[in-house]
Short mmCIF file of C-alpha atoms in Angstrom, two decimals:
data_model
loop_
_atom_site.label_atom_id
_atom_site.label_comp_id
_atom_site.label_asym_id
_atom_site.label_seq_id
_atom_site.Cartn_x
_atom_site.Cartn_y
_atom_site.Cartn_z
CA UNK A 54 145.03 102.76 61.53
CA UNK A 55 147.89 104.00 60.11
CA UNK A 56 147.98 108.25 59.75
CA UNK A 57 149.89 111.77 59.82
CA UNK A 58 149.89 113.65 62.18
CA UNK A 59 147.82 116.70 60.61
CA UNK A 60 145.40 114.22 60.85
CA UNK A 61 145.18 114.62 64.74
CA UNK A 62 143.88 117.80 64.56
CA UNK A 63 139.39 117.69 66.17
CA UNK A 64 138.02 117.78 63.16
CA UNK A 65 140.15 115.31 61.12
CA UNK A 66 140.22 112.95 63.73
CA UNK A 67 136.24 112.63 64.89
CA UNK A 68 135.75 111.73 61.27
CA UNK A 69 138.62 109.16 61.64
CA UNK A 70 137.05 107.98 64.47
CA UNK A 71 133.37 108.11 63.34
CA UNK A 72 134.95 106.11 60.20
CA UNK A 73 136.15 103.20 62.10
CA UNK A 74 133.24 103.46 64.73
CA UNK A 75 132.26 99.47 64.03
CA UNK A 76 136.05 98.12 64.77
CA UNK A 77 136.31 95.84 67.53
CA UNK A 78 139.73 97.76 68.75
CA UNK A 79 141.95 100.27 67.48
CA UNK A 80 145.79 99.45 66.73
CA UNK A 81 147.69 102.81 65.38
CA UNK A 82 150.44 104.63 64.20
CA UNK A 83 150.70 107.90 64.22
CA UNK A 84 153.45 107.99 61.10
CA UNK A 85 156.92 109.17 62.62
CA UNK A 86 155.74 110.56 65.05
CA UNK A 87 158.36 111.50 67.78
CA UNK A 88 156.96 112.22 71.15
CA UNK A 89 159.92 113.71 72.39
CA UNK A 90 160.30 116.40 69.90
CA UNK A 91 156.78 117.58 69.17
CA UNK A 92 155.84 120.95 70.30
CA UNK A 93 153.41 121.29 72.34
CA UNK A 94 150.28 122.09 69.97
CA UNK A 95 151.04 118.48 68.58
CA UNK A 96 151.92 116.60 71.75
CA UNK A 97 148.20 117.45 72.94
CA UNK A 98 146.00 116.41 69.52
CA UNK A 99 148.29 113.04 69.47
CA UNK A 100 147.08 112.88 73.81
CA UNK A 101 143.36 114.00 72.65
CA UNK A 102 142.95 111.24 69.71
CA UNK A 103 144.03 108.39 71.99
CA UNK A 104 141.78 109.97 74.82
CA UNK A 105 138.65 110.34 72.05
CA UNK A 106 139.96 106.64 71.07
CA UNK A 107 139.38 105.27 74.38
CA UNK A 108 135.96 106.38 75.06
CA UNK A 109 134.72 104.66 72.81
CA UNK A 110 135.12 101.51 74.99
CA UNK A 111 137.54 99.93 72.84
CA UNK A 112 141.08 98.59 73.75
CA UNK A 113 143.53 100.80 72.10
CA UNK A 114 147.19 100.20 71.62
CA UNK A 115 149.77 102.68 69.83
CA UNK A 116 151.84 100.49 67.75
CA UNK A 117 155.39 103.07 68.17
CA UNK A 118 155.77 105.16 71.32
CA UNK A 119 157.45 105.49 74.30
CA UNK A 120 157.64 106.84 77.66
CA UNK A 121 154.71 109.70 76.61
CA UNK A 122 152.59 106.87 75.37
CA UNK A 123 153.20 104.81 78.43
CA UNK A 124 151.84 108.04 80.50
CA UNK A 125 149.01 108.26 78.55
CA UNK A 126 147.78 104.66 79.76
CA UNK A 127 148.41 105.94 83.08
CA UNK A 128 145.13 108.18 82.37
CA UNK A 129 143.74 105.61 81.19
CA UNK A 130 143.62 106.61 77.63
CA UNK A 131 145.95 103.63 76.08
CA UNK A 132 145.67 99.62 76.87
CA UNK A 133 148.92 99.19 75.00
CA UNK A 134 152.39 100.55 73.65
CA UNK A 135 154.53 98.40 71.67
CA UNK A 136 157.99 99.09 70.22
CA UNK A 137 161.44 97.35 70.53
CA UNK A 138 164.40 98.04 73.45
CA UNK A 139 165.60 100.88 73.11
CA UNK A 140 164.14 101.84 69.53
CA UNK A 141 160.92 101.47 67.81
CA UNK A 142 159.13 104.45 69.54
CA UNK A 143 158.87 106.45 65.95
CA UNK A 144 159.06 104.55 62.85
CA UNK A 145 158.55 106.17 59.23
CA UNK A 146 157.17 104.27 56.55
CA UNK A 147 159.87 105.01 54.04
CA UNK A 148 162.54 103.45 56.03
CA UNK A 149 163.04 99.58 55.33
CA UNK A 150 165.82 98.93 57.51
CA UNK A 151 166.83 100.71 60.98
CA UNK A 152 170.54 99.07 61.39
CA UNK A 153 171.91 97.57 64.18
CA UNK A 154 170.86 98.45 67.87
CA UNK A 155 171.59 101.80 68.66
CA UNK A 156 174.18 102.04 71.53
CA UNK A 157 172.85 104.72 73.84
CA UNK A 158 171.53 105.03 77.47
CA UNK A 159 168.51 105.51 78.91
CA UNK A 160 168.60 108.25 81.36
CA UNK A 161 165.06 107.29 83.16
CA UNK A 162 164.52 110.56 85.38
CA UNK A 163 164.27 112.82 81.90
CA UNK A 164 162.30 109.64 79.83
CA UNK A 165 164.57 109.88 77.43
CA UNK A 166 167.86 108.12 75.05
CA UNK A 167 171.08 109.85 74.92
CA UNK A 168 174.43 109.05 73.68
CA UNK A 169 176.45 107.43 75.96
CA UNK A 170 179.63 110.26 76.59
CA UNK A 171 176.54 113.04 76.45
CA UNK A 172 174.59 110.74 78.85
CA UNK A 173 178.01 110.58 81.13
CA UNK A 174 178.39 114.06 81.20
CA UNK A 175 174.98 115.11 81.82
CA UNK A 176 174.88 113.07 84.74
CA UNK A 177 178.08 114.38 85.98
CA UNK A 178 176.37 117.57 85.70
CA UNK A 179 173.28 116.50 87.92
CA UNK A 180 174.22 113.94 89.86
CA UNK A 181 170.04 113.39 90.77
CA UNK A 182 169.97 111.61 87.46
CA UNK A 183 172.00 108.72 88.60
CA UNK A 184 170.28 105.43 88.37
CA UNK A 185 171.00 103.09 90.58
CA UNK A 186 169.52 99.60 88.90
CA UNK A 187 171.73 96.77 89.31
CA UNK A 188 172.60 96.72 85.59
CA UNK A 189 174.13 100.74 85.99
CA UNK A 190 176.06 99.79 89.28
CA UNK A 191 177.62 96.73 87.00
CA UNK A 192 178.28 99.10 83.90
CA UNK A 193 179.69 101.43 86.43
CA UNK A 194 178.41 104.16 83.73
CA UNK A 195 180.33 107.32 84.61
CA UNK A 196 183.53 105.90 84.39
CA UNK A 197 183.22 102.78 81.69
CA UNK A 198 184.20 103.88 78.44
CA UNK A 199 181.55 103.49 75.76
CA UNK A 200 183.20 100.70 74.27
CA UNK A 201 183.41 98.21 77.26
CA UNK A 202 180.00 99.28 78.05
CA UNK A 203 177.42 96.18 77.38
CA UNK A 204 175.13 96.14 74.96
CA UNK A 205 172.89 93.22 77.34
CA UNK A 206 173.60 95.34 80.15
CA UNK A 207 172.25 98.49 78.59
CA UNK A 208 168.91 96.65 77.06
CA UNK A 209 168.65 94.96 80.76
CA UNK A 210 168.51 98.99 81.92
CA UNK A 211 166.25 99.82 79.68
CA UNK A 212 164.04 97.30 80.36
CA UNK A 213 163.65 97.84 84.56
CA UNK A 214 163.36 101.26 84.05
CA UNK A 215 160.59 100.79 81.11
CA UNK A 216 158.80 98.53 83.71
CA UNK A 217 159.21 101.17 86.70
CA UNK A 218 157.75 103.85 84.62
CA UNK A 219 154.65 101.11 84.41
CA UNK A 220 154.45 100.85 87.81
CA UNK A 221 154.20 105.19 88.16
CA UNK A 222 151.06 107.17 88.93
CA UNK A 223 150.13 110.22 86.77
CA UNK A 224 150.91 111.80 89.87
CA UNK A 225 154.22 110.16 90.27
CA UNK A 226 155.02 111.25 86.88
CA UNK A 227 154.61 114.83 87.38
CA UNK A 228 156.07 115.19 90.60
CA UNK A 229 159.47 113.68 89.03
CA UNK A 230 158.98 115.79 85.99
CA UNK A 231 158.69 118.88 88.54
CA UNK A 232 161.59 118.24 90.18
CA UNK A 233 163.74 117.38 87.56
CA UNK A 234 162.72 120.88 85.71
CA UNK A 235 163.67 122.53 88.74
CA UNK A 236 167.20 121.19 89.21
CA UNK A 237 167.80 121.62 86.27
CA UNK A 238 166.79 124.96 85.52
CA UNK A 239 168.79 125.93 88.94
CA UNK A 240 171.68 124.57 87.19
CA UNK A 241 171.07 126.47 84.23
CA UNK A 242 171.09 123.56 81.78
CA UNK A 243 168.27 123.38 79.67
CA UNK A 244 169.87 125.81 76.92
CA UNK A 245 173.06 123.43 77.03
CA UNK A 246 171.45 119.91 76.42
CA UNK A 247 168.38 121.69 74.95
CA UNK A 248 168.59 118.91 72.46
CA UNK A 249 167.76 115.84 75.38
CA UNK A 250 165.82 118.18 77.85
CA UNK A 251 163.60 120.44 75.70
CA UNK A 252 160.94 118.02 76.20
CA UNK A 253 160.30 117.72 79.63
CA UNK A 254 158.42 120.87 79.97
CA UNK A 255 156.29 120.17 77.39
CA UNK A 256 155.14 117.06 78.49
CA UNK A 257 154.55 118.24 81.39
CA UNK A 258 152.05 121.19 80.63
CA UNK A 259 150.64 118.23 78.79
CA UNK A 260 149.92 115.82 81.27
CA UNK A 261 149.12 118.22 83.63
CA UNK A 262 146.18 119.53 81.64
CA UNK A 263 144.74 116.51 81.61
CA UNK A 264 144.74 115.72 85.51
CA UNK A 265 141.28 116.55 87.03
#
């Protein structure tokens, strides 16, 4: 099931899912749609469909998404995400070839990829951002220059902190996002790396709104 996202609005997507009603499963992909960057409006149709999806008994998997999408199985609304390490969480149909892998970190506390020197000063910035995996203690990432930084070793990051998020409770996931919104807005941040932290609060209104 392949659609755009005006698609997700109640309406549109009842009939989507009255339309596929005899399907043994549902596999989709919501076209480019970035979790990260959707306002808030859109963030909860795209939550809704996959909630609607998953009462019907069916397994569902979302064929691109990321940390959001991972959350969303949390509640029990996905059996699945799929997408590649460190990319594959969006993916337009128009694009035939994505390059080679992007080198970029994965800062786990904010769910989220950032270029490496923006990732390095961030953290200097909060220091409560640090991971501590065995692949960041062997990068050493605030003081490795991007270019002797591993490409294995950031993958190998990505991965253990993909898997921890699998291992969080909705709760757990809100409690982080809490705190993390609070340091940061004690720190007066958000309007300097609006661009990697704009989404945290909207996931979490989100999220929350779904937690009975």
């Amino acid at each position: 099931m392949a659609i755009d996202k005006h698609l997700l609005s109640p309406n549109k997507r009842r009939k989507l899912i009255s339309d596929f009603a005899k399907a043994d499963g549902f596999r989709v992909w919501v076209v480019d749609f970035r979790e990260n960057d959707e306002d808030e409006r859109s963030l909860k149709r795209y939550a809704e469909f996959f909630k609607e999806l998953s009462e019907t008994g069916k397994p569902v998997v979302n064929m691109y998404g990321g940390a959001f999408s991972i959350f969303l199985g949390r509640l029990g609304f996905l059996n699945r995400v799929v997408q590649g390490l460190g990319y594959g969480e969006h993916r337009s149909p128009y694009v035939t070839a994505t390059g080679s892998y992007p080198k970029r970190y994965y800062i786990p506390k904010i769910y989220r990829m950032v270029p490496i020197s923006d990732a390095q000063e961030l953290i200097r910035e909060v220091p409560e951002l640090e991971c501590k995996c065995k692949f960041c203690r062997e990068m050493n990432i605030l003081n490795t220059s991007e270019r002797n930084i591993k490409t294995d070793n950031l993958k190998m990051h990505y991965i253990m902190s993909r898997w921890n998020e699998k291992q969080m409770t909705i709760d757990d996931v809100l409690r982080n996002l809490e705190r993390v919104i609070e340091v940061l807005e004690e720190k007066d941040l958000f309007d300097i790396y609006w661009e990697f932290l704009h989404h945290l609060k909207t996931w979490y209104n989100v999220l929350q709104g779904f937690v009975k």
